[in-house]
Short mmCIF file of C-alpha atoms and ligand atoms in Angstrom, two decimals:
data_model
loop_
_atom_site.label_atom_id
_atom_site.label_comp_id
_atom_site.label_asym_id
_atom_site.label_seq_id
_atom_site.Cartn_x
_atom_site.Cartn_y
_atom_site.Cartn_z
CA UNK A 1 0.00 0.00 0.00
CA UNK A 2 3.57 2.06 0.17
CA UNK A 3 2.49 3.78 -3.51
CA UNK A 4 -1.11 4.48 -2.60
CA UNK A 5 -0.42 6.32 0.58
CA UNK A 6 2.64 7.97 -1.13
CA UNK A 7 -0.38 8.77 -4.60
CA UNK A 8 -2.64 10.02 -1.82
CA UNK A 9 -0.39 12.39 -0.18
CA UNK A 10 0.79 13.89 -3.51
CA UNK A 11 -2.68 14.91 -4.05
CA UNK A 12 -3.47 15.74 -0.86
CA UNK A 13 -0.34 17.87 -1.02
CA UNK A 14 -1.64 18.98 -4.26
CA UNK A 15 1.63 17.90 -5.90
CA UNK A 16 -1.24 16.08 -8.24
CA UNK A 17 -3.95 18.88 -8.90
CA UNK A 18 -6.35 20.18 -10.59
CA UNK A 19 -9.70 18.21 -11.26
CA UNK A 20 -8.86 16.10 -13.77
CA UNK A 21 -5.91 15.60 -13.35
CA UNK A 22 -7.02 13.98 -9.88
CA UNK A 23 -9.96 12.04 -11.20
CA UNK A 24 -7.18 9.87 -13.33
CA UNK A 25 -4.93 10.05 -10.47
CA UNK A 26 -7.14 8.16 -8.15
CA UNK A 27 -8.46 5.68 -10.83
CA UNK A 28 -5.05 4.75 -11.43
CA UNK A 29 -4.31 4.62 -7.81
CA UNK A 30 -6.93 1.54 -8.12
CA UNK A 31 -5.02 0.09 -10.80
CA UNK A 32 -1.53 0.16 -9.09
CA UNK A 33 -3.41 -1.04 -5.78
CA UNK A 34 -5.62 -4.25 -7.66
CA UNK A 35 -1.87 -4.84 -9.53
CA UNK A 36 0.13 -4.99 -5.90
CA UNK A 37 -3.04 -6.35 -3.71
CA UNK A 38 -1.81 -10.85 -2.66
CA UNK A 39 -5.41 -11.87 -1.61
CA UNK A 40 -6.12 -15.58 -1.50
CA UNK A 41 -9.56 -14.90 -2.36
CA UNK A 42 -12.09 -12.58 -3.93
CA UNK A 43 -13.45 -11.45 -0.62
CA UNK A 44 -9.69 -10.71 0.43
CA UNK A 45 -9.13 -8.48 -2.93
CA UNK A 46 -12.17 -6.62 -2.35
CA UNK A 47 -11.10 -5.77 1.22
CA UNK A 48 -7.93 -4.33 0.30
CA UNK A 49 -9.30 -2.84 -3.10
CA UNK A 50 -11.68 -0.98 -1.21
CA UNK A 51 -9.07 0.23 1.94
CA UNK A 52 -7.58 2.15 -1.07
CA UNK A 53 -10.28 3.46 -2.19
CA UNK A 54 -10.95 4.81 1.67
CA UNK A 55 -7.71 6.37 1.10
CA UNK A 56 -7.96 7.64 -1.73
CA UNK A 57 -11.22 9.33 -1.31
CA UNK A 58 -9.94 10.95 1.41
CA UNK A 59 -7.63 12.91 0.01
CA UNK A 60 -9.39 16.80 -1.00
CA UNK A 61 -13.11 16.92 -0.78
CA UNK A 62 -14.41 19.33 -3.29
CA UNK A 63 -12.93 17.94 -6.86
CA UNK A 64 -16.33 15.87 -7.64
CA UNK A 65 -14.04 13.77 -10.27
CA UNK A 66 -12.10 12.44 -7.43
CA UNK A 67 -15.16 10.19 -6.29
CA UNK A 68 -17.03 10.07 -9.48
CA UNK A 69 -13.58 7.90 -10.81
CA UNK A 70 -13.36 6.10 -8.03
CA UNK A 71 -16.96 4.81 -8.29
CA UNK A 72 -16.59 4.59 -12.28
CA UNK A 73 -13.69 1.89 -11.26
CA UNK A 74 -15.68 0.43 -8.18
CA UNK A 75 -18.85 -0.24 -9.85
CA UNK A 76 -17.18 -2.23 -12.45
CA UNK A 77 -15.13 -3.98 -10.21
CA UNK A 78 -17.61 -4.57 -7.68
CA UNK A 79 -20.17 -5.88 -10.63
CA UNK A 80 -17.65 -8.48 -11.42
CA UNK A 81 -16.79 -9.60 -7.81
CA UNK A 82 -20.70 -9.97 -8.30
CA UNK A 83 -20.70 -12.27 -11.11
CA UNK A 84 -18.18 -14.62 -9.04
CA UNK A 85 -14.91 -13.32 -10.52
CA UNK A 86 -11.51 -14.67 -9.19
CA UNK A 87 -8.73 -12.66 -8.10
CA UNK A 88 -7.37 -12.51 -11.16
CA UNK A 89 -10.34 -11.70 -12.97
CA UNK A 90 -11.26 -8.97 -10.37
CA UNK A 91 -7.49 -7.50 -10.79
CA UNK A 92 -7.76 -7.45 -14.51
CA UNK A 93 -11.21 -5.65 -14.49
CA UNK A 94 -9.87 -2.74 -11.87
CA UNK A 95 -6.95 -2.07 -14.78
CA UNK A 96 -9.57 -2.41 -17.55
CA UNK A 97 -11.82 0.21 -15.72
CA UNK A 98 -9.28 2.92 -14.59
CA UNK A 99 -7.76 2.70 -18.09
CA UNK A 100 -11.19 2.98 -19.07
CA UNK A 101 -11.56 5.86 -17.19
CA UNK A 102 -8.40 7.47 -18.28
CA UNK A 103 -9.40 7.32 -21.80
CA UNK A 104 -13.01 8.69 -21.29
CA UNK A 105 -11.26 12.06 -19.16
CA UNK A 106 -8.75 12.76 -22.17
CA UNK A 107 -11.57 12.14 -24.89
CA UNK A 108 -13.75 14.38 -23.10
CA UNK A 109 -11.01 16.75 -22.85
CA UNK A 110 -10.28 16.51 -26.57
CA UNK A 111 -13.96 17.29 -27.38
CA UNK A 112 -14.69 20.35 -25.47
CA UNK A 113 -11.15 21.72 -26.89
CA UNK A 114 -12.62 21.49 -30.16
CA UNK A 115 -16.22 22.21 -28.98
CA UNK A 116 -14.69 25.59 -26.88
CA UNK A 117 -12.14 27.03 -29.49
CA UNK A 118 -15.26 27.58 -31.68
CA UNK A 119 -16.13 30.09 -29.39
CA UNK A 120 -12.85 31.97 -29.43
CA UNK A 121 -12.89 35.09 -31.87
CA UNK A 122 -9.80 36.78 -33.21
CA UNK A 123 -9.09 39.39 -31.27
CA UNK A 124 -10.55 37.89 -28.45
CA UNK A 125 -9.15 39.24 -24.43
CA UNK A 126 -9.88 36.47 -22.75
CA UNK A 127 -9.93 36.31 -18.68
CA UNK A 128 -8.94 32.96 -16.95
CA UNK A 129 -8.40 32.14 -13.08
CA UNK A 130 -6.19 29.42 -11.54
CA UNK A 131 -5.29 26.40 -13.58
CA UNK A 132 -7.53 24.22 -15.86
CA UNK A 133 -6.44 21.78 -18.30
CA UNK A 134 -9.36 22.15 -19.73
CA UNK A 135 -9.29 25.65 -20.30
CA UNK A 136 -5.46 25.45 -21.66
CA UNK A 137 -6.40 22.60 -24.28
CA UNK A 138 -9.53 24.57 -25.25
CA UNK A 139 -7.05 28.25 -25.74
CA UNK A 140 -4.41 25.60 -27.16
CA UNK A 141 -6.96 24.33 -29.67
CA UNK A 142 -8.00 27.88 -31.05
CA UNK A 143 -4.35 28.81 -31.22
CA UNK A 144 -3.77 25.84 -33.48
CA UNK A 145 -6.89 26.85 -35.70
CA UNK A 146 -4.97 30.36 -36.24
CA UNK A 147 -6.81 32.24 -33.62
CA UNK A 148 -5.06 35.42 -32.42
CA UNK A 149 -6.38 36.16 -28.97
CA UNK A 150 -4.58 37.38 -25.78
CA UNK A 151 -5.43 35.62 -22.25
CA UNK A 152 -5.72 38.13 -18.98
CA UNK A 153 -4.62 35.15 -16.05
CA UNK A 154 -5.02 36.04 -12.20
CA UNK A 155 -2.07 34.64 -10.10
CA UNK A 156 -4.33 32.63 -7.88
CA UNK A 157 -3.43 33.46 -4.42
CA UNK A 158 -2.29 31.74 -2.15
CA UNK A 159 -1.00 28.79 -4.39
CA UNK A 160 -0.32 30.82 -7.24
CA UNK A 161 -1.75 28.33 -9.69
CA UNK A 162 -2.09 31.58 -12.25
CA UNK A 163 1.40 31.30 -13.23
CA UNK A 164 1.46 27.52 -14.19
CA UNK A 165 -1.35 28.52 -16.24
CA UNK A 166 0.36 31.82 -18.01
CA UNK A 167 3.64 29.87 -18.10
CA UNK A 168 2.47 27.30 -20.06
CA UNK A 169 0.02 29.85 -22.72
CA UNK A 170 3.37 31.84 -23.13
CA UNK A 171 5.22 28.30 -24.35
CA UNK A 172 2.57 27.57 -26.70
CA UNK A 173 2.74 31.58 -27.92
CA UNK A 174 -0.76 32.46 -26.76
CA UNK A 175 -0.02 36.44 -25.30
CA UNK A 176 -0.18 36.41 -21.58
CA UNK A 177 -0.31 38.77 -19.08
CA UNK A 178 -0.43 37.59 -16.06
CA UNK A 179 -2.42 40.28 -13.21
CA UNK A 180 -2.89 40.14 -9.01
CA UNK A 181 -6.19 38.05 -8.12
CA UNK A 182 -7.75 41.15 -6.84
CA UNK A 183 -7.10 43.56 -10.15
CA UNK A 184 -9.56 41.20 -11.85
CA UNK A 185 -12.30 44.29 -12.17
CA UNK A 186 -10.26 46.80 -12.88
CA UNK A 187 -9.41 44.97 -16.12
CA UNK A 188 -12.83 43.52 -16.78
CA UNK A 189 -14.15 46.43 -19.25
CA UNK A 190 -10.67 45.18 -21.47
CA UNK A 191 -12.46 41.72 -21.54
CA UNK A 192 -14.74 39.90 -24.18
CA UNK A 193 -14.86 36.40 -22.57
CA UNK A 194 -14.07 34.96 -18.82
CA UNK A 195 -13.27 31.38 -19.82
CA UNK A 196 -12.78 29.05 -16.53
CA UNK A 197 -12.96 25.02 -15.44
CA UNK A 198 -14.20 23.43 -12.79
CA UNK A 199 -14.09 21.35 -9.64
CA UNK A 200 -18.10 20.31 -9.79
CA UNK A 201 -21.15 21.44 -11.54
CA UNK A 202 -24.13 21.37 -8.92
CA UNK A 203 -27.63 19.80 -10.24
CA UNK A 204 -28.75 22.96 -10.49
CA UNK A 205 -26.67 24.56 -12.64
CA UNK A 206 -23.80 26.36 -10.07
CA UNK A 207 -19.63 25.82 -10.73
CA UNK A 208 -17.37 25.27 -8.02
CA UNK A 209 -14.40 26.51 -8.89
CA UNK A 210 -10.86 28.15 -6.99
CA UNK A 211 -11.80 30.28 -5.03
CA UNK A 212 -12.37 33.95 -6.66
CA UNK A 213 -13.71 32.55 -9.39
CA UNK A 214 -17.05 34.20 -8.12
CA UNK A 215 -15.74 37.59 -7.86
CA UNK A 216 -14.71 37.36 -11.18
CA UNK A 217 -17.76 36.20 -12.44
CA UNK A 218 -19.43 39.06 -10.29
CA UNK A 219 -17.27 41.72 -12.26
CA UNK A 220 -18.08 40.01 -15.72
CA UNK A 221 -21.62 39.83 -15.33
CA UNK A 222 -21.43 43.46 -14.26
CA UNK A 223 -19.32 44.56 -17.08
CA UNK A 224 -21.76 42.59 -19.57
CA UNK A 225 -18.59 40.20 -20.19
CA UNK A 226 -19.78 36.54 -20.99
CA UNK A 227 -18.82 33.49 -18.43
CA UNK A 228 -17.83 30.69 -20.22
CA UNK A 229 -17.27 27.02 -18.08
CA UNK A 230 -15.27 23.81 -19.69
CA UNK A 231 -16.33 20.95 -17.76
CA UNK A 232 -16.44 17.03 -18.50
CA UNK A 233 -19.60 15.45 -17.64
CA UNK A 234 -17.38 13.45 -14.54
CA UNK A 235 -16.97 16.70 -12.53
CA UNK A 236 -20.98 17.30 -12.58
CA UNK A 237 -22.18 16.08 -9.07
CA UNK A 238 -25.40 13.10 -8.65
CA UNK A 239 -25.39 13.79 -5.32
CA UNK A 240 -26.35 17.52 -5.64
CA UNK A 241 -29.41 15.98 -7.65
CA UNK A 242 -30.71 14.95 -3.91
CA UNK A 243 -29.96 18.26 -2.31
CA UNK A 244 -26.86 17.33 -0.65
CA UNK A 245 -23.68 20.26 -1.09
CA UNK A 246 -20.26 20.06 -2.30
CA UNK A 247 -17.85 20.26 0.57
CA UNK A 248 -15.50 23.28 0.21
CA UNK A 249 -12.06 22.45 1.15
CA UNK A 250 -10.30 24.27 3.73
CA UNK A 251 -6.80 24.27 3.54
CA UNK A 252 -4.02 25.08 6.34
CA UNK A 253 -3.68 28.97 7.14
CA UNK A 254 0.37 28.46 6.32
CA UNK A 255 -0.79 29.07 2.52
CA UNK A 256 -2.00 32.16 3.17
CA UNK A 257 0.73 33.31 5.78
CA UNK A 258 4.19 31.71 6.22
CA UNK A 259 4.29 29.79 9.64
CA UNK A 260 7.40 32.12 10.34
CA UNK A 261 5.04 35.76 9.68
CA UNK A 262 2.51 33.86 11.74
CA UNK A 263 3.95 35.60 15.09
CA UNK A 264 3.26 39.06 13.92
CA UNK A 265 -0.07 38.19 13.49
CA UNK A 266 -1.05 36.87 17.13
CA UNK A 267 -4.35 36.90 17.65
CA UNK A 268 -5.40 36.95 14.01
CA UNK A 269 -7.62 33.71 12.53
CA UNK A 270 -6.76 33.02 9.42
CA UNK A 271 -8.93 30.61 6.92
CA UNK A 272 -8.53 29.55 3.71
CA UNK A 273 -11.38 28.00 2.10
CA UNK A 274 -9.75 27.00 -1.31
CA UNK A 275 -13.03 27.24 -3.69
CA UNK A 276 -16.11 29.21 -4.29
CA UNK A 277 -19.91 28.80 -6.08
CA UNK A 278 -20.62 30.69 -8.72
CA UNK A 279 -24.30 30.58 -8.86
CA UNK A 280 -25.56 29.85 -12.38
CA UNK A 281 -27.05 33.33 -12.88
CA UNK A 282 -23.44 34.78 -13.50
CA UNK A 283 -22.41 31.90 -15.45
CA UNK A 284 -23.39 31.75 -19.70
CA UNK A 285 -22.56 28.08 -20.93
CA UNK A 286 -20.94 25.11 -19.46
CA UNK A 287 -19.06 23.45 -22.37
CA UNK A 288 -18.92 19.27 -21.91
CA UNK A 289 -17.95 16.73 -24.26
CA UNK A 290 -21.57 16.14 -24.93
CA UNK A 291 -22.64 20.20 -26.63
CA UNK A 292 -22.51 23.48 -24.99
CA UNK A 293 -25.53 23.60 -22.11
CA UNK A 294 -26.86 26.61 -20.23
CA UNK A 295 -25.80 26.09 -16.99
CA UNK A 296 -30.01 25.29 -15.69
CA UNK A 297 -29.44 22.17 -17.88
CA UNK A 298 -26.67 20.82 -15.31
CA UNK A 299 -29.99 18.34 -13.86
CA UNK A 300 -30.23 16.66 -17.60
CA UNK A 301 -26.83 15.93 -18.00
CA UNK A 302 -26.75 14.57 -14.52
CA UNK A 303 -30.04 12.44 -15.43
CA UNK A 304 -28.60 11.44 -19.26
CA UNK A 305 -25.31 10.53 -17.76
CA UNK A 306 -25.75 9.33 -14.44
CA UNK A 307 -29.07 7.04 -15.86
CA UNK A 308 -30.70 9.43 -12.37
CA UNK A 309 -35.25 9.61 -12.76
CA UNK A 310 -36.46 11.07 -9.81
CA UNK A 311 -36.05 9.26 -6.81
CA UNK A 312 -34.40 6.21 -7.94
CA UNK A 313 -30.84 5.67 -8.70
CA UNK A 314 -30.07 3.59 -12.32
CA UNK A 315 -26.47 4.37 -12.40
CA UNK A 316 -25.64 4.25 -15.68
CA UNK A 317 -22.51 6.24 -15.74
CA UNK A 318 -21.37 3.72 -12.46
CA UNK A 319 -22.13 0.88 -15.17
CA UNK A 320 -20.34 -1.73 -17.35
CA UNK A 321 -20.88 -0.85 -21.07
CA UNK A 322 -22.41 -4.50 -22.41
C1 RUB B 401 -7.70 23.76 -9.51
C2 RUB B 401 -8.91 24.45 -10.09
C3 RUB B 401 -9.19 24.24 -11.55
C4 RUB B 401 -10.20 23.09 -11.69
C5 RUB B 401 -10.32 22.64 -13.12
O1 RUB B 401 -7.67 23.83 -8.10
O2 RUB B 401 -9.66 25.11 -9.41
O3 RUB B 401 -9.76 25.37 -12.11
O4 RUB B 401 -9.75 21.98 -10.92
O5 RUB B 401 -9.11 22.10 -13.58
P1 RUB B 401 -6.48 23.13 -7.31
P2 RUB B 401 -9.06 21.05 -14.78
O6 RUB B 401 -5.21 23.72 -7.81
O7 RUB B 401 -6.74 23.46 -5.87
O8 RUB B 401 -6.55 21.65 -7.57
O9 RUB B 401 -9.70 21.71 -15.95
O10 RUB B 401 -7.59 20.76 -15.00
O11 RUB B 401 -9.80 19.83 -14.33
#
């Protein structure tokens, strides 16, 4: 279990980050456990598969991909274990899945590139926060058609995820300019499109993003600025569908102010919630593999995808394709 705890900890120290990015991680965390599990018996390789998947689910609770490929690679597993697979059989279906899974998160990536570039327009300024893969692959994929746009990125206090995202638009020659979280309005007027990812798309219709992402979305709306959202269907939430709310992750006050600073401060609290909900008012599209949605739509992808009809679970994203 060395590697798992070592795979959780690197996302829990966000050394593996961003949404999808963690969604493949922890699917292939249940691929390198089910490869390393010795059971003597089905029972025994279900035990251990799942202690991983405790682990690994553990890790940062807002990124709704982390669970949703955990259960993609569960279900398929545990249908298996079901049908009276050995421990062989039950190891070779956890690869099978997670691969599986690996394959659907770049394909959906793929598709919304080409879906969102449409939507870029020479001359485009074009506003992003933190760092989506999503959103670079999408900016990537309208630089390729021979778009010329520029990209406005926030630095993304207190992790500065901002300049992973500007360093890698300036390799791939997009302009850049890279601005402090909280000049965001002050440049919105400059701005034709705020183009962002996310961590989970509520059933009715809201983005969790980093945190800020709602201020910016604030200034856009009031500066008549579209919102645009890339997000694969894996990183919309079923359990939002029942009313229950994504948990926003609080992470240690050190990010915000160095332990050593920290005695200048006595007295002060310090939190650091590390995303926000952008409520889908403020938000235009979401763009997913599937077509561009309005954001009120969120509840019929959820349904379509997740095989959800009021008030009885089918599972069909959770299910074996026959
Ligand atoms: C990353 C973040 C990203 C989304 C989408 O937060 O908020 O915008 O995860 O990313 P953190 P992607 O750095 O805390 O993980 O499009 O790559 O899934």
């Amino acid at each position: 279990m060395e590697e798992i705890i070592k795979l959780a900890e690197d996302i829990r120290e966000m050394r593996i980050r961003g949404a999808a990015e963690i969604g493949r991680a922890a699917a292939r965390g249940l691929s390198i456990a089910a490869m390393k599990i010795n059971a003597k018996n089905s029972e025994e390789f279900m035990k251990e598969l799942n202690k991983a998947y405790d682990l690994l689910i553990s890790t940062r609770p807002t990124a709704v991909s982390l669970p949703n490929a955990l259960m993609y690679v569960m279900h398929r597993v545990k249908k298996a274990y079901r049908r009276g697979a050995d421990v062989n059989a039950l190891r070779e279906a956890t690869i099978k899945a997670a691969e599986e899974f690996r394959r659907t998160s770049l394909e959906a990536i793929r598709r919304i590139s080409e879906i969102g570039a449409r939507r870029i327009r020479n001359g485009d300024v074009i506003m992003t926060h933190c760092n989506s893969s999503v959103v670079i692959s999408i900016l990537k994929e309208a630089k390729k058609q021979g778009k010329e746009f520029q990209v406005i990125v926030t630095e993304t206090r207190p992790r500065f995820q901002g300049r992973l995202t500007a360093k890698a638009l300036a390799e791939a020659e997009i302009p850049v300019t890279l601005i402090i979280d909280s000049a965001a309005r002050y440049f919105m007027p400059k701005v034709d499109k705020v183009l962002i990812g996310a961590d989970a798309v509520t059933a009715n219709g809201a983005v969790v993003n980093k945190i800020g992402t709602s201020q910016i979305a604030l200034a856009a709306k009031e500066a008549r600025v579209r919102v645009f959202v890339g997000a694969e269907t894996y990183k919309f939430s079923p359990n939002t569908i029942l009313g229950e709310l994504v948990e926003i992750e609080e992470r240690p006050p050190e990010e915000v102010v160095p332990k050593e600073e920290m005695e200048n401060l006595k007295g002060v609290k310090i939190t650091n919630p590390a995303f926000d909900i952008t409520p889908p008012e403020y938000i235009d599209i979401i763009i997913t593999e599937r077509g561009i949605i309005p954001p009120q739509a969120a509840v019929l992808i959820l349904m379509e995808e997740f095989g959800w009809t009021i008030g009885e679970e089918t599972t069909k994203f959770f299910s074996e394709d026959e």
